[in-house]
mmCIF file of C-alpha atoms and ligand atoms in Angstrom:
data_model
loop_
_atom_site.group_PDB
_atom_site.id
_atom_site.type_symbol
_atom_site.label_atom_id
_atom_site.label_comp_id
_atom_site.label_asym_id
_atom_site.label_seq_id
_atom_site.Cartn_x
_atom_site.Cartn_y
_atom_site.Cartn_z
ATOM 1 C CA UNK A 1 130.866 -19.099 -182.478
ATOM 2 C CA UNK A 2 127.933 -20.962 -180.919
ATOM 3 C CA UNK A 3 125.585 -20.962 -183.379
ATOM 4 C CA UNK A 4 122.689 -23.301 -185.139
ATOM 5 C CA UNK A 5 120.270 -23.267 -188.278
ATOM 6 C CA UNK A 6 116.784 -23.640 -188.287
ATOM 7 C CA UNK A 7 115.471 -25.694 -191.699
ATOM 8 C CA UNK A 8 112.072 -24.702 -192.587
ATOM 9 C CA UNK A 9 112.150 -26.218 -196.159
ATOM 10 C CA UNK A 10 108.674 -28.227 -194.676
ATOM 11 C CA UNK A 11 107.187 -24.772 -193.892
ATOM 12 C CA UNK A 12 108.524 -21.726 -195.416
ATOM 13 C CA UNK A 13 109.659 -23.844 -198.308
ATOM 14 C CA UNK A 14 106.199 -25.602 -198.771
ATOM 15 C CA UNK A 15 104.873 -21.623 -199.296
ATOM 16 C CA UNK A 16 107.079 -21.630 -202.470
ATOM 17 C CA UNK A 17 104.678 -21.102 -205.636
ATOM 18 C CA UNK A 18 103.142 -24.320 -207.128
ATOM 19 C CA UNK A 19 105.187 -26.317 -204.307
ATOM 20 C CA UNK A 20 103.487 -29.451 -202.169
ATOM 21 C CA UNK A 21 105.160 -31.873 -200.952
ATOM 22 C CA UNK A 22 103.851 -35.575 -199.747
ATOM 23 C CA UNK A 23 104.218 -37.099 -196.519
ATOM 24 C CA UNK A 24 106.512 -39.562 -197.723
ATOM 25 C CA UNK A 25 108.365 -36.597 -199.612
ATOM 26 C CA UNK A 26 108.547 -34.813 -196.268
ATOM 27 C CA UNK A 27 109.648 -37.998 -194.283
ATOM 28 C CA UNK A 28 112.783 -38.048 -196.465
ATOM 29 C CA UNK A 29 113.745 -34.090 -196.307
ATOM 30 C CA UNK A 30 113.432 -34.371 -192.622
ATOM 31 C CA UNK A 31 115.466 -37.696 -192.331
ATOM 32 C CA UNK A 32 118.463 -36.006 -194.692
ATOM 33 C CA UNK A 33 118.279 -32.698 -192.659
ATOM 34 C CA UNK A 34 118.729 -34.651 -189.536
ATOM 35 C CA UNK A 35 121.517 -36.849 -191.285
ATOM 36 C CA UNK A 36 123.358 -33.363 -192.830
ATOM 37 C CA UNK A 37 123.005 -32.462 -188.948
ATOM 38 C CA UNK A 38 120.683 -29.461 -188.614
ATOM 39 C CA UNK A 39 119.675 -28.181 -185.025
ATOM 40 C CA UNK A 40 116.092 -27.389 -185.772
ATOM 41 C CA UNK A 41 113.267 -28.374 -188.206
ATOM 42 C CA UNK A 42 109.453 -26.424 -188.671
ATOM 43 C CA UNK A 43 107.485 -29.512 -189.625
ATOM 44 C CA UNK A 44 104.323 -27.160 -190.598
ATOM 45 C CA UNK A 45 101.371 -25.390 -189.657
ATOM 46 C CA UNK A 46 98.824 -27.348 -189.066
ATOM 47 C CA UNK A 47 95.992 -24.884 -189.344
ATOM 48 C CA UNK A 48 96.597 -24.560 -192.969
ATOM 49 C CA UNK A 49 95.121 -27.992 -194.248
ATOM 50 C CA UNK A 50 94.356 -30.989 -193.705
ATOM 51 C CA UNK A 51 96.690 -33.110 -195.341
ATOM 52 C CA UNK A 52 99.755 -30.487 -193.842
ATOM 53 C CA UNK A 53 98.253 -31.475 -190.004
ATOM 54 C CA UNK A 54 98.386 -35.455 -191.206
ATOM 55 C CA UNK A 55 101.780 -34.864 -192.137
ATOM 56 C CA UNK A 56 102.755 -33.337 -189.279
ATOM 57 C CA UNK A 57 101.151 -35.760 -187.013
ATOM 58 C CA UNK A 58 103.666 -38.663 -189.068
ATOM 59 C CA UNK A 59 106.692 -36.896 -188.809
ATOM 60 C CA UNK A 60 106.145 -35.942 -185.066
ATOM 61 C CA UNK A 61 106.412 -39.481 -184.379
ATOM 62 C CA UNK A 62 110.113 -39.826 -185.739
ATOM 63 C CA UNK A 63 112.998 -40.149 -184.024
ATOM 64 C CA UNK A 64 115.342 -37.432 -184.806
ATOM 65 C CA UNK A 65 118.304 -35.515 -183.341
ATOM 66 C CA UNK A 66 117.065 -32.370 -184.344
ATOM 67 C CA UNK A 67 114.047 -30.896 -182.238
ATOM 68 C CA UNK A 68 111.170 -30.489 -183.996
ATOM 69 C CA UNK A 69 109.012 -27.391 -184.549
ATOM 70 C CA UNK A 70 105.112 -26.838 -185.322
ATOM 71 C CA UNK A 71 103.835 -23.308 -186.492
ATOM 72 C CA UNK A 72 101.230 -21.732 -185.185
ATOM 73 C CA UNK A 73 99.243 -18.114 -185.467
ATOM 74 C CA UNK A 74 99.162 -16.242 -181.946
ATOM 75 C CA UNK A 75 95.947 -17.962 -181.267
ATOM 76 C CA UNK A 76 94.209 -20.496 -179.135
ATOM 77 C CA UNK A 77 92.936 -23.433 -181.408
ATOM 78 C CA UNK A 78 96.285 -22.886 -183.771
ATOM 79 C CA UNK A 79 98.213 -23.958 -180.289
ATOM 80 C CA UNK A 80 95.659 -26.308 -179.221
ATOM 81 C CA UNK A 81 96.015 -28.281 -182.697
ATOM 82 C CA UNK A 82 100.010 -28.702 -181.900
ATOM 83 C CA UNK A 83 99.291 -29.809 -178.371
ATOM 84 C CA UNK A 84 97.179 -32.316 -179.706
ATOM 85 C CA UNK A 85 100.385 -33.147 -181.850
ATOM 86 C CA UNK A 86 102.204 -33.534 -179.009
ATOM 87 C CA UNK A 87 104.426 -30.555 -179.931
ATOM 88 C CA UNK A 88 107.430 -30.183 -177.801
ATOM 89 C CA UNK A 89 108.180 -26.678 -179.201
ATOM 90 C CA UNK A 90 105.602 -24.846 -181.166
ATOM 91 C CA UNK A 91 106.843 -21.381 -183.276
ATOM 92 C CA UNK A 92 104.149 -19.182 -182.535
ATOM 93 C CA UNK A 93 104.394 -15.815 -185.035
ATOM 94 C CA UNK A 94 102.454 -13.015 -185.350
ATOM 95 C CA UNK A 95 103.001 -9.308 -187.346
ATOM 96 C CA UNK A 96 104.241 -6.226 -185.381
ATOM 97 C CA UNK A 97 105.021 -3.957 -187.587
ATOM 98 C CA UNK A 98 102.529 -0.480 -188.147
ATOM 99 C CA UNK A 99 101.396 -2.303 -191.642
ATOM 100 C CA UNK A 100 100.691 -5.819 -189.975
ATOM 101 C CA UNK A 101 98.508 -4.481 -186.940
ATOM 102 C CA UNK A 102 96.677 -2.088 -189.374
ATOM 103 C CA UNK A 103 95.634 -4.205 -192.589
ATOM 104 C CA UNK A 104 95.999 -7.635 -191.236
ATOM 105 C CA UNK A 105 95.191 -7.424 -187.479
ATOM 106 C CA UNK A 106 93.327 -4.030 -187.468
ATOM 107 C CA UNK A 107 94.211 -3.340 -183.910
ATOM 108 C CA UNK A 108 96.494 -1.171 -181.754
ATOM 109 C CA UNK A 109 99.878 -1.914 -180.474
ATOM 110 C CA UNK A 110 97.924 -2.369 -176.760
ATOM 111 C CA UNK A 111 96.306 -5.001 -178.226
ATOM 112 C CA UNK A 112 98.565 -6.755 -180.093
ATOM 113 C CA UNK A 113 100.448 -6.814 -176.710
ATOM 114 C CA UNK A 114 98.387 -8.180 -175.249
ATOM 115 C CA UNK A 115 97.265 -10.815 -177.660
ATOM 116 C CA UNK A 116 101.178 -11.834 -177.556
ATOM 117 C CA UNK A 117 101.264 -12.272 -173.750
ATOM 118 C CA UNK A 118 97.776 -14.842 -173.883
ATOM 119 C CA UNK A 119 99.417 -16.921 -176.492
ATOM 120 C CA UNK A 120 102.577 -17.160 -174.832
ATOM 121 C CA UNK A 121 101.430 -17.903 -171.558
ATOM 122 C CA UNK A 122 98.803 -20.261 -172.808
ATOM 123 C CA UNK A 123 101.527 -22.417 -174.507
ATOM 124 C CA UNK A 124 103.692 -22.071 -171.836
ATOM 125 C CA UNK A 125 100.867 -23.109 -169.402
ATOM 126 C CA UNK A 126 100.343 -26.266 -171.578
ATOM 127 C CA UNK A 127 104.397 -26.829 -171.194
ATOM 128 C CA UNK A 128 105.403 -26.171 -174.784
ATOM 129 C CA UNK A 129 108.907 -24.597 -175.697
ATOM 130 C CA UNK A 130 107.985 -21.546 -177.369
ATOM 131 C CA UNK A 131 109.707 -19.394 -180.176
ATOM 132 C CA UNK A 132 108.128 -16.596 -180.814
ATOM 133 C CA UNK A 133 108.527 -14.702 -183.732
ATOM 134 C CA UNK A 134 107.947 -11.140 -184.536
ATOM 135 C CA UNK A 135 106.623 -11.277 -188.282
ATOM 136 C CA UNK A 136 107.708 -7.838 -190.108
ATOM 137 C CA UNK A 137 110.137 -7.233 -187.389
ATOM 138 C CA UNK A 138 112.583 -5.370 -189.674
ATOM 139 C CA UNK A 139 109.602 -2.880 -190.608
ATOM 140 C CA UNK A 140 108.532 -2.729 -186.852
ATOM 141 C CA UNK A 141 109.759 0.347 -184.901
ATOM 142 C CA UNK A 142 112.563 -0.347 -182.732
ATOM 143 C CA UNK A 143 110.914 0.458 -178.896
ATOM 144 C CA UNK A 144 107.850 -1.532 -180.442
ATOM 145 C CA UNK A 145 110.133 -4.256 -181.287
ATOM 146 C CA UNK A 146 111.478 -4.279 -178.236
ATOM 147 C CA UNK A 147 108.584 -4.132 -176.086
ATOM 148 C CA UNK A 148 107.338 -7.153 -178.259
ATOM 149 C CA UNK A 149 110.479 -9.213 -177.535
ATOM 150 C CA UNK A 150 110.069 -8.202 -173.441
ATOM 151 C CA UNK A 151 106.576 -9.422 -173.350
ATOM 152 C CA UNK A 152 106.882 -12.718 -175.020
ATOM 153 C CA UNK A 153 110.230 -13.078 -172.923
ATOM 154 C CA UNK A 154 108.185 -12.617 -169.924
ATOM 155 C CA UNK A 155 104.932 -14.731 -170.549
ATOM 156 C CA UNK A 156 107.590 -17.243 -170.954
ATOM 157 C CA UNK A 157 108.926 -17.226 -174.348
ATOM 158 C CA UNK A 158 112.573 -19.226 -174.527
ATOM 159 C CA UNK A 159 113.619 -17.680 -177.967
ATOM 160 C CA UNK A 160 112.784 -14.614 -179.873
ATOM 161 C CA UNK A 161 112.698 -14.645 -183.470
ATOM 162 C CA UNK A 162 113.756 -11.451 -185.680
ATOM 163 C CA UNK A 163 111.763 -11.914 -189.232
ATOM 164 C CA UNK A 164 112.711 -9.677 -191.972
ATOM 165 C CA UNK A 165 109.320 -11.132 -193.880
ATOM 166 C CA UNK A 166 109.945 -9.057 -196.701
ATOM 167 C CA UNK A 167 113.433 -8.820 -196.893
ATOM 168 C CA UNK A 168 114.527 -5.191 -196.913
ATOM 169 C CA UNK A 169 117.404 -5.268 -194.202
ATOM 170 C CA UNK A 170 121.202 -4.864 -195.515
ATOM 171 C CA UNK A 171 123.857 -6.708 -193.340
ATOM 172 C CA UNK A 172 124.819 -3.561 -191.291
ATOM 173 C CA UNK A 173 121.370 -2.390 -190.384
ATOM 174 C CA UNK A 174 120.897 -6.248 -189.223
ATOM 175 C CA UNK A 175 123.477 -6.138 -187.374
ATOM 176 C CA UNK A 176 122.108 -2.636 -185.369
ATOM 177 C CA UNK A 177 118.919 -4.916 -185.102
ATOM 178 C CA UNK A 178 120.153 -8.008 -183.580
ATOM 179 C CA UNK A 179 122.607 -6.097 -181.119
ATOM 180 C CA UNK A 180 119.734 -3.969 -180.043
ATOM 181 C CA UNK A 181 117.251 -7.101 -179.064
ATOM 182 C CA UNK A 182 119.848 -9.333 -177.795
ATOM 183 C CA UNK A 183 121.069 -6.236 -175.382
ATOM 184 C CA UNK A 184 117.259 -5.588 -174.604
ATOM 185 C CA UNK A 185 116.463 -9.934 -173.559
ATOM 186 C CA UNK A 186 117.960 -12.400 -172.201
ATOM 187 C CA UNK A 187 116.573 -15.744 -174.755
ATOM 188 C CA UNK A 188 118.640 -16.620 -177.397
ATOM 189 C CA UNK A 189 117.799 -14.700 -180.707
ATOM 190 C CA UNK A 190 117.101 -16.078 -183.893
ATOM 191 C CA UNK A 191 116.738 -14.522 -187.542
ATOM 192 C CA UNK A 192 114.219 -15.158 -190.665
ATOM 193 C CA UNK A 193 115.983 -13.241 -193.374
ATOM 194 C CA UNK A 194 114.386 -13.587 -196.947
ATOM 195 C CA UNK A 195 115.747 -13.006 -200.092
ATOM 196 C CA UNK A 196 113.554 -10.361 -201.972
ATOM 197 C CA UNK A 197 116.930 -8.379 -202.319
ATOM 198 C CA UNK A 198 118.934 -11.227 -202.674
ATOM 199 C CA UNK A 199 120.582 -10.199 -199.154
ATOM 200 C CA UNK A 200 119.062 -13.055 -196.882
ATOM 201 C CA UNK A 201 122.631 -15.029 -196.738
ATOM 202 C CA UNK A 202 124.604 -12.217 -195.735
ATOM 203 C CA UNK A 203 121.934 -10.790 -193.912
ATOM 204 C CA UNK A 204 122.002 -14.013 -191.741
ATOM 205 C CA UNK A 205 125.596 -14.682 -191.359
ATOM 206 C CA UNK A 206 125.959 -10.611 -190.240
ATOM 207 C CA UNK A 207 122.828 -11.612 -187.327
ATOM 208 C CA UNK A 208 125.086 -14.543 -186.256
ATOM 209 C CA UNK A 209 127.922 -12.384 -185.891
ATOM 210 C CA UNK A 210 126.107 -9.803 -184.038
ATOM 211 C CA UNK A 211 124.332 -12.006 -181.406
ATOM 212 C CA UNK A 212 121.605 -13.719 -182.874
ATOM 213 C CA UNK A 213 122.049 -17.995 -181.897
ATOM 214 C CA UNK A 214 119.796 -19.361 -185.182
ATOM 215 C CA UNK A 215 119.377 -18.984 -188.146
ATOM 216 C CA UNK A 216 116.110 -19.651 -190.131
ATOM 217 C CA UNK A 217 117.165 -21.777 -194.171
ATOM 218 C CA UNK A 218 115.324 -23.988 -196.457
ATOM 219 C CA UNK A 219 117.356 -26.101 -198.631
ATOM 220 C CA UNK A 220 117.797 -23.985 -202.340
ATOM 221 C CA UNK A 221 116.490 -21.024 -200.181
ATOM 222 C CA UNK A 222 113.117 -22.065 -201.003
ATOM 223 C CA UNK A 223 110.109 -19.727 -199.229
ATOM 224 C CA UNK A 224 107.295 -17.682 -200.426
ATOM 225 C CA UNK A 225 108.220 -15.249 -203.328
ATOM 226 C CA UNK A 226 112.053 -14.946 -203.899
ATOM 227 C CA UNK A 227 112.531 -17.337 -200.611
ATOM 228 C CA UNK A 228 114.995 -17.302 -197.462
ATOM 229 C CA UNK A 229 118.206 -17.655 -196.496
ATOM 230 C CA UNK A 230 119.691 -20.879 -198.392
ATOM 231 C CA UNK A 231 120.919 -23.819 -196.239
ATOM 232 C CA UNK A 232 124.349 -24.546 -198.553
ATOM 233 C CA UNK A 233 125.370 -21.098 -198.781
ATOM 234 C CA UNK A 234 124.923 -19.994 -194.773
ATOM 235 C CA UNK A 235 126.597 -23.643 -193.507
ATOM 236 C CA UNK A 236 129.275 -23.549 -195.915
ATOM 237 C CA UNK A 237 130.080 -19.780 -195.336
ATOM 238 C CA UNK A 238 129.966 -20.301 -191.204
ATOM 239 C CA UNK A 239 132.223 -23.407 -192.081
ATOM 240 C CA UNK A 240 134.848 -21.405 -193.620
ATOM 241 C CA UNK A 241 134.846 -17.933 -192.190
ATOM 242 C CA UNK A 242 133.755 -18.945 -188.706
ATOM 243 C CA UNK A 243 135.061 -21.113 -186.009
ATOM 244 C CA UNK A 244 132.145 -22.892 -186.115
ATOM 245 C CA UNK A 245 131.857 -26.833 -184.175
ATOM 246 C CA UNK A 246 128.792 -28.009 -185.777
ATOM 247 C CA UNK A 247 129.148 -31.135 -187.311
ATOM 248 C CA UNK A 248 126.840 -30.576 -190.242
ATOM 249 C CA UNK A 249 128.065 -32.919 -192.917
ATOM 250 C CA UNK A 250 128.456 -30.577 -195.734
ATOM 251 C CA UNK A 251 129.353 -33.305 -198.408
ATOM 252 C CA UNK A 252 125.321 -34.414 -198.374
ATOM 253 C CA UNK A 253 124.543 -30.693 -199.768
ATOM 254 C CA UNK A 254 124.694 -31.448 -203.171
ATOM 255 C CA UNK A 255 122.793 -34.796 -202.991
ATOM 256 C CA UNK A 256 119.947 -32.479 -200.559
ATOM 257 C CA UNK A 257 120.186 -29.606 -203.330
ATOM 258 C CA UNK A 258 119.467 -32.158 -205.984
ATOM 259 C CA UNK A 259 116.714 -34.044 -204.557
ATOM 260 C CA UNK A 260 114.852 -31.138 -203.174
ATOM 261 C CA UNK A 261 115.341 -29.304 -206.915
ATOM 262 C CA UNK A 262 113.773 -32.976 -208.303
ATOM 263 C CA UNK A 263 110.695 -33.068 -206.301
ATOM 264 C CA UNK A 264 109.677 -29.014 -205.643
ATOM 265 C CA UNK A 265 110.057 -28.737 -209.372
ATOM 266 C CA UNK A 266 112.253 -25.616 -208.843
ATOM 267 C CA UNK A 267 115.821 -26.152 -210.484
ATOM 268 C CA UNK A 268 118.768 -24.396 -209.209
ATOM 269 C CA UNK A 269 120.343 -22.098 -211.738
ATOM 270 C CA UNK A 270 123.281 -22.874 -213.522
ATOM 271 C CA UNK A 271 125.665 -20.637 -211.581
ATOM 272 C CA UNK A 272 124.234 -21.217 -208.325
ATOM 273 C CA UNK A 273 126.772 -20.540 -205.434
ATOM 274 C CA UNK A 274 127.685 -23.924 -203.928
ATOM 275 C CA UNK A 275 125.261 -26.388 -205.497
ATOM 276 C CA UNK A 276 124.614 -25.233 -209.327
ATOM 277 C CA UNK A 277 126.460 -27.246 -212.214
ATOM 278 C CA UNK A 278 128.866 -24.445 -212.845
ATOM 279 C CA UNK A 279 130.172 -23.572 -209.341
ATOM 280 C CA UNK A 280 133.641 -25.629 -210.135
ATOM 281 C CA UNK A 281 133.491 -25.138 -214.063
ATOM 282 C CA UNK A 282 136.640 -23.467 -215.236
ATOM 283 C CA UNK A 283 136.505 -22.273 -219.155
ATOM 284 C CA UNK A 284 138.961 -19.594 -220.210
ATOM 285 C CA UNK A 285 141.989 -20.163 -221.346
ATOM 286 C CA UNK A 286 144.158 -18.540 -218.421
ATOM 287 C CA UNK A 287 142.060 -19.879 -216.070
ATOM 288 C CA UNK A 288 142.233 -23.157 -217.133
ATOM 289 C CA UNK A 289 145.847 -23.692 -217.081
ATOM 290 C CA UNK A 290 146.269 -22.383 -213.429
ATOM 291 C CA UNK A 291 143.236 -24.427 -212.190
ATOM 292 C CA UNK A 292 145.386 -27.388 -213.632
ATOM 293 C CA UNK A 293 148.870 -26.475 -211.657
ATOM 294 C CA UNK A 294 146.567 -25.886 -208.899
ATOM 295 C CA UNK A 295 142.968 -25.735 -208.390
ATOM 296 C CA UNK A 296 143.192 -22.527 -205.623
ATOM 297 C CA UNK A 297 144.374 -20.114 -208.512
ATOM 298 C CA UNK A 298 140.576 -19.954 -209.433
ATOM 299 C CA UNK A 299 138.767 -21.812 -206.602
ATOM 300 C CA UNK A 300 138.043 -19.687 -203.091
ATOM 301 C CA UNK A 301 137.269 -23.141 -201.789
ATOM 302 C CA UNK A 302 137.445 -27.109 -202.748
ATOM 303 C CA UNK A 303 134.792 -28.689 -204.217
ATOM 304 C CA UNK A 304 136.045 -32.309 -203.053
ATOM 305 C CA UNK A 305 134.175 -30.207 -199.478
ATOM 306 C CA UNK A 306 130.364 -30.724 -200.881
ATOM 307 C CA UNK A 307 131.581 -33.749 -203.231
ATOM 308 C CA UNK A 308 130.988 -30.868 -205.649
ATOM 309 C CA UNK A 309 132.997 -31.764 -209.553
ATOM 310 C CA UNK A 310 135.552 -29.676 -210.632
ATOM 311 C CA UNK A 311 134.893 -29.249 -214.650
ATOM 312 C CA UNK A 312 137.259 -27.845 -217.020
ATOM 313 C CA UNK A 313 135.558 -27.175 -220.687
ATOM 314 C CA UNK A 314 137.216 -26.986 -223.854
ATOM 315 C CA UNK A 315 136.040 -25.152 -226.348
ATOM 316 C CA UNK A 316 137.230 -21.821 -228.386
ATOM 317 C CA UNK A 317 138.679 -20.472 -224.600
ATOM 318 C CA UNK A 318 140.780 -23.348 -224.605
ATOM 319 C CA UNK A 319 144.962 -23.557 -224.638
ATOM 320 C CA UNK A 320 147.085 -26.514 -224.903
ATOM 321 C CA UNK A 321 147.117 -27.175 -221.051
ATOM 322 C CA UNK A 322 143.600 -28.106 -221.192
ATOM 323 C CA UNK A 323 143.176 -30.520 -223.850
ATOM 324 C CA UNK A 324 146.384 -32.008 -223.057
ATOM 325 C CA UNK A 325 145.140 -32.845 -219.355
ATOM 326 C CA UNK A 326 142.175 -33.898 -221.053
ATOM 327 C CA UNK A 327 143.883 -36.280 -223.640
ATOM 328 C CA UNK A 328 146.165 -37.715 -220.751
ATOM 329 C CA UNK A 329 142.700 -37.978 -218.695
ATOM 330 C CA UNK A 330 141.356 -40.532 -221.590
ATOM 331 C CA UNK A 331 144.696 -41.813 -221.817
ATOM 332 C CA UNK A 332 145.764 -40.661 -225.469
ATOM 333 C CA UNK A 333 148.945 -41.016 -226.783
ATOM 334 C CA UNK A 334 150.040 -37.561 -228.911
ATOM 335 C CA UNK A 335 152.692 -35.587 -229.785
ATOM 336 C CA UNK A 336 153.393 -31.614 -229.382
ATOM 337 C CA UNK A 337 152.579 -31.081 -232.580
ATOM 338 C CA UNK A 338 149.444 -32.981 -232.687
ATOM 339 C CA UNK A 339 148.575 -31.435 -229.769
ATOM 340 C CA UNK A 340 149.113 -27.627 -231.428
ATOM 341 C CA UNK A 341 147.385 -28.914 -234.216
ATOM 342 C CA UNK A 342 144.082 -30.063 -232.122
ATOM 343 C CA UNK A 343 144.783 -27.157 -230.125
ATOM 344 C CA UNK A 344 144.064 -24.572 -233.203
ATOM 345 C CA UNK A 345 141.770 -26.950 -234.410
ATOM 346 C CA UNK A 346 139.601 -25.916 -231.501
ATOM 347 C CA UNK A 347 140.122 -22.520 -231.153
ATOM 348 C CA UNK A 348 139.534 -22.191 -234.946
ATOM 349 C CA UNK A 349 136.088 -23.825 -234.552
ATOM 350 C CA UNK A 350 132.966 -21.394 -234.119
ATOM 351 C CA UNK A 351 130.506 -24.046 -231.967
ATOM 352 C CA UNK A 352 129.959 -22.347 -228.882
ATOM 353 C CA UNK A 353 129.187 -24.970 -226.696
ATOM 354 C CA UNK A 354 132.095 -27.204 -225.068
ATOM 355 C CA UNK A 355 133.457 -30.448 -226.347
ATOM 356 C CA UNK A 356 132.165 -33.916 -225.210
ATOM 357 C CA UNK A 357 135.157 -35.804 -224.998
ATOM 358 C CA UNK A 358 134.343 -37.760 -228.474
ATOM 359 C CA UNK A 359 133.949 -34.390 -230.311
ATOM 360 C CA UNK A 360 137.177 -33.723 -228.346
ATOM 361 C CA UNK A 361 138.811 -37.252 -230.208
ATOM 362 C CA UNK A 362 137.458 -36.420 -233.781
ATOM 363 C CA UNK A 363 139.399 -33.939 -233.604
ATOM 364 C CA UNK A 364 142.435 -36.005 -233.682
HETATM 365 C C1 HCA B 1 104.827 -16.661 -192.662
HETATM 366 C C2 HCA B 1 105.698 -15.489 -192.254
HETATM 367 C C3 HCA B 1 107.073 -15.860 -191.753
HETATM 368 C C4 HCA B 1 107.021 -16.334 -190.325
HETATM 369 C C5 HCA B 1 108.361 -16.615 -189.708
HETATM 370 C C6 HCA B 1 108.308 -17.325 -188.372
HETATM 371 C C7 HCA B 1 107.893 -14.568 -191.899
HETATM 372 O O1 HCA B 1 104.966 -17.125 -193.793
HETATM 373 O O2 HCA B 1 104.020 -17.123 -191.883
HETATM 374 O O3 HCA B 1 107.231 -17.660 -187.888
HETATM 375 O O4 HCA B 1 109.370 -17.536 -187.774
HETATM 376 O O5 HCA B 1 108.704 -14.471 -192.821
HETATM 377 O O6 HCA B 1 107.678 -13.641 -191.100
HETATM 378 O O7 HCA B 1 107.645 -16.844 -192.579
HETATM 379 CU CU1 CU B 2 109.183 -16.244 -193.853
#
């Protein structure tokens, strides 16, 4: 499958509640985004502040494999402030949907076609690569849609951008979406799928499969309100279940997760898919012993992938198999009946977190 992510952590992740990040903040996300190996990065929208349009103008300057993309409203001075950034492409966005031209634009669909094809052709005229993106696409009717995606493929548009901004689609009526577009241009597609349903992953990974070329993550899924698409869980899902050649280095996720967690101030939970503390943490008894014959009885995938740790807990859950692979772990000498004994010991105690591995030898 030929297919590449978008990171808009700088952007769409920026618009996460009580979430700024510094230049120098920036400067590293978009160095280890580059490093993990992603095709595309939204730097910001300069029109929103000051300090966003100084960042922008720092990061423009670095040298990085991944192209570089400034946001911009369908309007002259937003495009003229990312010329004057020397933009090479510039993501200009702007609401089609009944809803959008009513309360935000209050104008007609004439209009808003038209307003399209001037901001198209004027950043095409000033030789910018242009995405344009249909905000509210996925609550935008279909010959609308599609009239949207002819006009801003014609005024010179090289990629069309489906946005589900408020995240209602399901995988198969994605899927209807993306075929329909991609039959009705001939730019590559890409998709903005967010979370408020807590479908944007499979939402993306179902617009890959049906056409679409990009897909739009932040790293944790970060993004206004319940956020996007998450970068761990699409790259490590097109790694697995897709013949994907992308050489995005999937054991920096972790490390990316982490920072980005650290300085947003928005943890991951526990039980996160991919990147939380408990993704490879094995606790009941039956489960357990398998995971220590072998780790695919309970594992759909290895950890040692994302340099993720495999943890097995001991606690009241626990059977002899796991405290005696975590007695010959510290190197402790016992016998089997020592080891029933500590065994029932265990199980007979009522504490319900798990064992540090000293609690584990005062038991002895
Ligand atoms: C926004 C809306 C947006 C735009 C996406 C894009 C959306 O916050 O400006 O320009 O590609 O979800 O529609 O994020
Ligand atoms: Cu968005």
């Amino acid at each position: 499958m030929k297919v590449g992510l978008l990171d808009s952590t700088l952007r769409e992740g920026e618009q996460s509640p009580n979430v700024s990040f510094s230049t120098a903040q920036k400067i590293k996300i978009v160095n280890a985004l580059d490093a993990f190996g992603v095709e595309y990065i939204e730097i910001g929208h300069p029109a929103v502040s000051s300090d966003i349009k100084k960042s922008i103008s720092k990061i423009s300057e670095l040298e990085t494999k991944a192209e570089k993309v400034i946001h911009s409203r369908a309007l002259k001075s937003d495009i003229d402030e990312a010329i004057l950034l020397n933009a090479k492409w510039i993501g200009i966005f702007f609401g089609t949907s009944e809803i959008s031209l009513k309360y935000q634009f209050g104008i007609d669909p004439k209009t808003a076609l038209s307003r399209i094809k001037y901001a198209v052709n004027y950043a095409k005229d000033n030789n910018l690569k242009i995405r344009f993106t249909a905000e509210d696409a996925s609550r935008t009717k279909l010959s609308f849609l599609i009239e949207v995606a002819q006009i801003a493929e014609e005024a010179g548009a090289d990629r069309f951008s489906i946005a589900d901004t408020v995240g209602v689609l399901t995988p198969d009526k994605t899927s209807l979406l993306v075929k329909e577009i991609t039959k009705a241009i001939k730019i590559p597609v890409h998709i903005h799928c967010h979370n408020d349903l807590g479908m944007a992953t499979a939402n993306s990974i179902m617009a890959l499969k049906s056409g679409a070329q990009i897909a739009d993550v932040s790293i944790n899924g970060l993004g206004e309100r319940s956020g996007i698409a998450s970068l761990a869980e699409v790259a490590m899902i097109l790694k697995l279940h897709f013949d994907v050649v992308n050489k995005w280095d999937l054991s920096s996720l972790i490390r990316l997760s982490d920072e980005l967690a650290l300085i947003s101030g928005i943890p991951n939970r526990l039980n996160q898919p991919i990147v939380g503390k408990y993704a490879f943490t094995h606790k009941a008894g039956l489960h357990t012993r398998a995971v220590i014959k072998s780790p695919k009885s309970y594992e759909g995938y290895p950890p040692e992938i994302i340099n993720q740790n495999r943890e097995i807990l001991i606690d009241k859950f626990t059977g002899r198999d796991a405290v005696a692979d975590r007695l010959n772990r510290l190197n402790i000498n016992y016998s089997q009946l020592e080891l029933n004994k500590i065994t029932n010991d265990i199980k007979s105690n009522n504490n319900f977190e798990s064992l540090t591995d000293i609690e584990i030898l005062n038991f002895l």
